[in-house]
Amino acid sequence: DDELRRLPDDLAGLPPAFDPDGTVTGSTIAPAVDGVSALLVGAGAPGHAPVAEILGVGRSAGEPLDPTGNLTQAAALALAADEGGIGAVAAWEITEPTAAATLLAVDRLGLDQALVNRHGGTLAVGDAGAAEELRLVVDGLARLGPGEQLAAVSMGPTGAAVTLVGRP
């Protein structure tokens, strides 16, 4: 396990997100980092199963005052073709522009928090900007078991994107 990404089981023991005087600390917003990721999508070679399959993609324009970027609509579009819906998703990798926005996303989607960013999200590893959505998929696939599904979520006031990926 990457210790930088691991949160304690009891979050109550973490230091407060704000200093006593109310100023923001490093745990309240994801710092910008350099990042590059790539995802090659193609059919499996004859006799070889693909590593993963894209099961659905949903995108939705956001509203300036909505930090989740109309996430519920994007998730509905991504999960539309999947019979299991939200309950079939084994892991959710969600960008964390702020801790509050991520908690709002978890609430709006009705997710079990234990399935979200299990190995650390943006607040733990930094915000990779344009590479963030692909980083979510690549990191998530590395930990996904056979037959499991991953939902990678990128969100912000300008909109939201959800990519549903499954392991054969």
Short mmCIF file of N, CA, C and O in Angstrom, two decimals, residues 52-102:
data_model
loop_
_atom_site.label_atom_id
_atom_site.label_comp_id
_atom_site.label_asym_id
_atom_site.label_seq_id
_atom_site.Cartn_x
_atom_site.Cartn_y
_atom_site.Cartn_z
N ALA A 52 -9.73 -4.26 -19.74
CA ALA A 52 -10.93 -3.61 -19.24
C ALA A 52 -11.84 -3.24 -20.40
O ALA A 52 -11.40 -3.20 -21.55
N GLU A 53 -13.08 -2.95 -20.05
CA GLU A 53 -14.06 -2.51 -21.04
C GLU A 53 -14.72 -1.24 -20.56
O GLU A 53 -15.03 -1.12 -19.37
N ILE A 54 -14.91 -0.30 -21.46
CA ILE A 54 -15.66 0.90 -21.11
C ILE A 54 -17.13 0.54 -21.24
O ILE A 54 -17.61 0.18 -22.32
N LEU A 55 -17.85 0.61 -20.13
CA LEU A 55 -19.25 0.21 -20.09
C LEU A 55 -20.20 1.38 -20.28
O LEU A 55 -21.35 1.18 -20.65
N GLY A 56 -19.74 2.57 -20.00
CA GLY A 56 -20.60 3.74 -20.15
C GLY A 56 -19.84 5.03 -19.87
O GLY A 56 -18.86 5.03 -19.12
N VAL A 57 -20.28 6.09 -20.51
CA VAL A 57 -19.69 7.41 -20.31
C VAL A 57 -20.82 8.42 -20.21
O VAL A 57 -21.77 8.36 -20.99
N GLY A 58 -20.74 9.30 -19.24
CA GLY A 58 -21.73 10.35 -19.09
C GLY A 58 -21.07 11.68 -18.85
O GLY A 58 -20.11 11.76 -18.07
N ARG A 59 -21.54 12.69 -19.53
CA ARG A 59 -21.01 14.05 -19.34
C ARG A 59 -22.20 15.00 -19.20
O ARG A 59 -23.23 14.82 -19.83
N SER A 60 -22.01 16.01 -18.40
CA SER A 60 -23.08 16.98 -18.19
C SER A 60 -22.49 18.35 -17.88
O SER A 60 -21.51 18.45 -17.14
N ALA A 61 -23.08 19.37 -18.46
CA ALA A 61 -22.65 20.74 -18.17
C ALA A 61 -23.08 21.10 -16.75
O ALA A 61 -24.10 20.62 -16.26
N GLY A 62 -22.29 21.92 -16.10
CA GLY A 62 -22.58 22.29 -14.72
C GLY A 62 -23.19 23.67 -14.62
O GLY A 62 -23.50 24.32 -15.61
N GLU A 63 -23.38 24.07 -13.38
CA GLU A 63 -23.87 25.40 -13.07
C GLU A 63 -22.81 26.08 -12.21
O GLU A 63 -22.18 25.43 -11.38
N PRO A 64 -22.60 27.37 -12.39
CA PRO A 64 -21.50 28.05 -11.69
C PRO A 64 -21.48 27.89 -10.18
O PRO A 64 -20.43 27.90 -9.58
N LEU A 65 -22.62 27.69 -9.55
CA LEU A 65 -22.66 27.59 -8.09
C LEU A 65 -22.73 26.15 -7.59
O LEU A 65 -22.89 25.91 -6.40
N ASP A 66 -22.63 25.17 -8.51
CA ASP A 66 -22.71 23.76 -8.12
C ASP A 66 -21.32 23.13 -8.20
O ASP A 66 -20.81 22.89 -9.29
N PRO A 67 -20.67 22.86 -7.06
CA PRO A 67 -19.32 22.30 -7.10
C PRO A 67 -19.25 20.88 -7.66
O PRO A 67 -18.18 20.39 -7.99
N THR A 68 -20.40 20.20 -7.77
CA THR A 68 -20.39 18.85 -8.32
C THR A 68 -20.73 18.83 -9.81
O THR A 68 -20.73 17.77 -10.43
N GLY A 69 -21.01 19.98 -10.41
CA GLY A 69 -21.18 20.07 -11.85
C GLY A 69 -22.30 19.23 -12.44
O GLY A 69 -22.13 18.63 -13.50
N ASN A 70 -23.45 19.15 -11.78
CA ASN A 70 -24.56 18.35 -12.28
C ASN A 70 -24.17 16.87 -12.38
O ASN A 70 -24.48 16.18 -13.35
N LEU A 71 -23.51 16.38 -11.37
CA LEU A 71 -22.98 15.02 -11.31
C LEU A 71 -24.06 13.96 -11.43
O LEU A 71 -23.83 12.92 -12.06
N THR A 72 -25.21 14.17 -10.84
CA THR A 72 -26.25 13.13 -10.88
C THR A 72 -26.67 12.82 -12.31
O THR A 72 -26.90 11.66 -12.64
N GLN A 73 -26.74 13.83 -13.16
CA GLN A 73 -27.11 13.59 -14.56
C GLN A 73 -26.00 12.84 -15.28
O GLN A 73 -26.26 11.91 -16.05
N ALA A 74 -24.74 13.21 -15.08
CA ALA A 74 -23.63 12.52 -15.71
C ALA A 74 -23.57 11.05 -15.28
O ALA A 74 -23.35 10.16 -16.09
N ALA A 75 -23.81 10.79 -13.99
CA ALA A 75 -23.80 9.41 -13.49
C ALA A 75 -24.94 8.61 -14.10
O ALA A 75 -24.76 7.45 -14.48
N ALA A 76 -26.12 9.21 -14.21
CA ALA A 76 -27.26 8.52 -14.81
C ALA A 76 -26.96 8.13 -16.26
O ALA A 76 -27.30 7.03 -16.71
N LEU A 77 -26.31 9.02 -16.99
CA LEU A 77 -25.96 8.72 -18.39
C LEU A 77 -24.94 7.58 -18.47
O LEU A 77 -25.06 6.68 -19.31
N ALA A 78 -23.93 7.60 -17.61
CA ALA A 78 -22.90 6.56 -17.63
C ALA A 78 -23.45 5.20 -17.24
O ALA A 78 -23.03 4.17 -17.77
N LEU A 79 -24.40 5.18 -16.31
CA LEU A 79 -24.93 3.92 -15.80
C LEU A 79 -26.18 3.46 -16.55
O LEU A 79 -26.71 2.39 -16.25
N ALA A 80 -26.63 4.22 -17.54
CA ALA A 80 -27.89 3.91 -18.22
C ALA A 80 -27.93 2.52 -18.84
O ALA A 80 -28.95 1.83 -18.78
N ALA A 81 -26.84 2.07 -19.41
CA ALA A 81 -26.83 0.78 -20.09
C ALA A 81 -26.52 -0.38 -19.15
O ALA A 81 -26.63 -1.54 -19.53
N ASP A 82 -26.12 -0.07 -17.92
CA ASP A 82 -25.74 -1.11 -16.97
C ASP A 82 -26.93 -1.50 -16.11
O ASP A 82 -27.50 -0.65 -15.42
N GLU A 83 -27.29 -2.76 -16.12
CA GLU A 83 -28.47 -3.23 -15.39
C GLU A 83 -28.33 -3.10 -13.88
O GLU A 83 -29.31 -2.91 -13.17
N GLY A 84 -27.11 -3.19 -13.37
CA GLY A 84 -26.91 -3.15 -11.93
C GLY A 84 -26.97 -1.77 -11.32
O GLY A 84 -27.13 -1.62 -10.12
N GLY A 85 -26.82 -0.72 -12.14
CA GLY A 85 -26.85 0.65 -11.65
C GLY A 85 -25.74 0.94 -10.66
O GLY A 85 -24.69 0.28 -10.65
N ILE A 86 -25.96 1.90 -9.80
CA ILE A 86 -24.95 2.33 -8.83
C ILE A 86 -24.52 1.17 -7.94
O ILE A 86 -23.36 1.04 -7.59
N GLY A 87 -25.45 0.30 -7.58
CA GLY A 87 -25.13 -0.81 -6.68
C GLY A 87 -24.14 -1.81 -7.24
O GLY A 87 -23.52 -2.57 -6.50
N ALA A 88 -23.95 -1.85 -8.56
CA ALA A 88 -23.02 -2.80 -9.18
C ALA A 88 -21.59 -2.29 -9.20
O ALA A 88 -20.67 -3.03 -9.51
N VAL A 89 -21.38 -1.03 -8.86
CA VAL A 89 -20.05 -0.43 -8.93
C VAL A 89 -19.28 -0.76 -7.66
O VAL A 89 -19.71 -0.44 -6.55
N ALA A 90 -18.11 -1.40 -7.83
CA ALA A 90 -17.30 -1.84 -6.69
C ALA A 90 -16.44 -0.72 -6.12
O ALA A 90 -16.07 -0.75 -4.95
N ALA A 91 -16.09 0.26 -6.96
CA ALA A 91 -15.20 1.33 -6.51
C ALA A 91 -15.54 2.62 -7.24
O ALA A 91 -15.85 2.61 -8.43
N TRP A 92 -15.47 3.72 -6.51
CA TRP A 92 -15.68 5.06 -7.07
C TRP A 92 -14.42 5.87 -6.86
O TRP A 92 -13.98 6.03 -5.73
N GLU A 93 -13.84 6.33 -7.94
CA GLU A 93 -12.68 7.21 -7.87
C GLU A 93 -13.19 8.60 -8.24
O GLU A 93 -13.59 8.84 -9.38
N ILE A 94 -13.22 9.51 -7.29
CA ILE A 94 -13.80 10.83 -7.49
C ILE A 94 -12.73 11.90 -7.30
O ILE A 94 -11.99 11.88 -6.31
N THR A 95 -12.67 12.84 -8.25
CA THR A 95 -11.76 13.97 -8.06
C THR A 95 -12.18 14.70 -6.80
O THR A 95 -13.35 14.74 -6.45
N GLU A 96 -11.22 15.26 -6.13
CA GLU A 96 -11.49 15.98 -4.89
C GLU A 96 -11.01 17.41 -5.01
O GLU A 96 -9.96 17.76 -4.50
N PRO A 97 -11.78 18.27 -5.69
CA PRO A 97 -11.36 19.66 -5.75
C PRO A 97 -11.28 20.26 -4.35
O PRO A 97 -10.40 21.05 -4.05
N THR A 98 -12.20 19.85 -3.50
CA THR A 98 -12.19 20.17 -2.07
C THR A 98 -12.81 18.99 -1.35
O THR A 98 -13.57 18.21 -1.94
N ALA A 99 -12.53 18.86 -0.08
CA ALA A 99 -13.13 17.77 0.70
C ALA A 99 -14.64 17.93 0.74
O ALA A 99 -15.39 16.95 0.62
N ALA A 100 -15.12 19.16 0.87
CA ALA A 100 -16.57 19.40 0.95
C ALA A 100 -17.28 19.00 -0.33
O ALA A 100 -18.36 18.40 -0.29
N ALA A 101 -16.69 19.29 -1.49
CA ALA A 101 -17.32 18.93 -2.77
C ALA A 101 -17.41 17.42 -2.91
O ALA A 101 -18.42 16.89 -3.41
N THR A 102 -16.39 16.71 -2.46
CA THR A 102 -16.42 15.25 -2.55
C THR A 102 -17.49 14.67 -1.64
O THR A 102 -18.23 13.76 -2.03
#
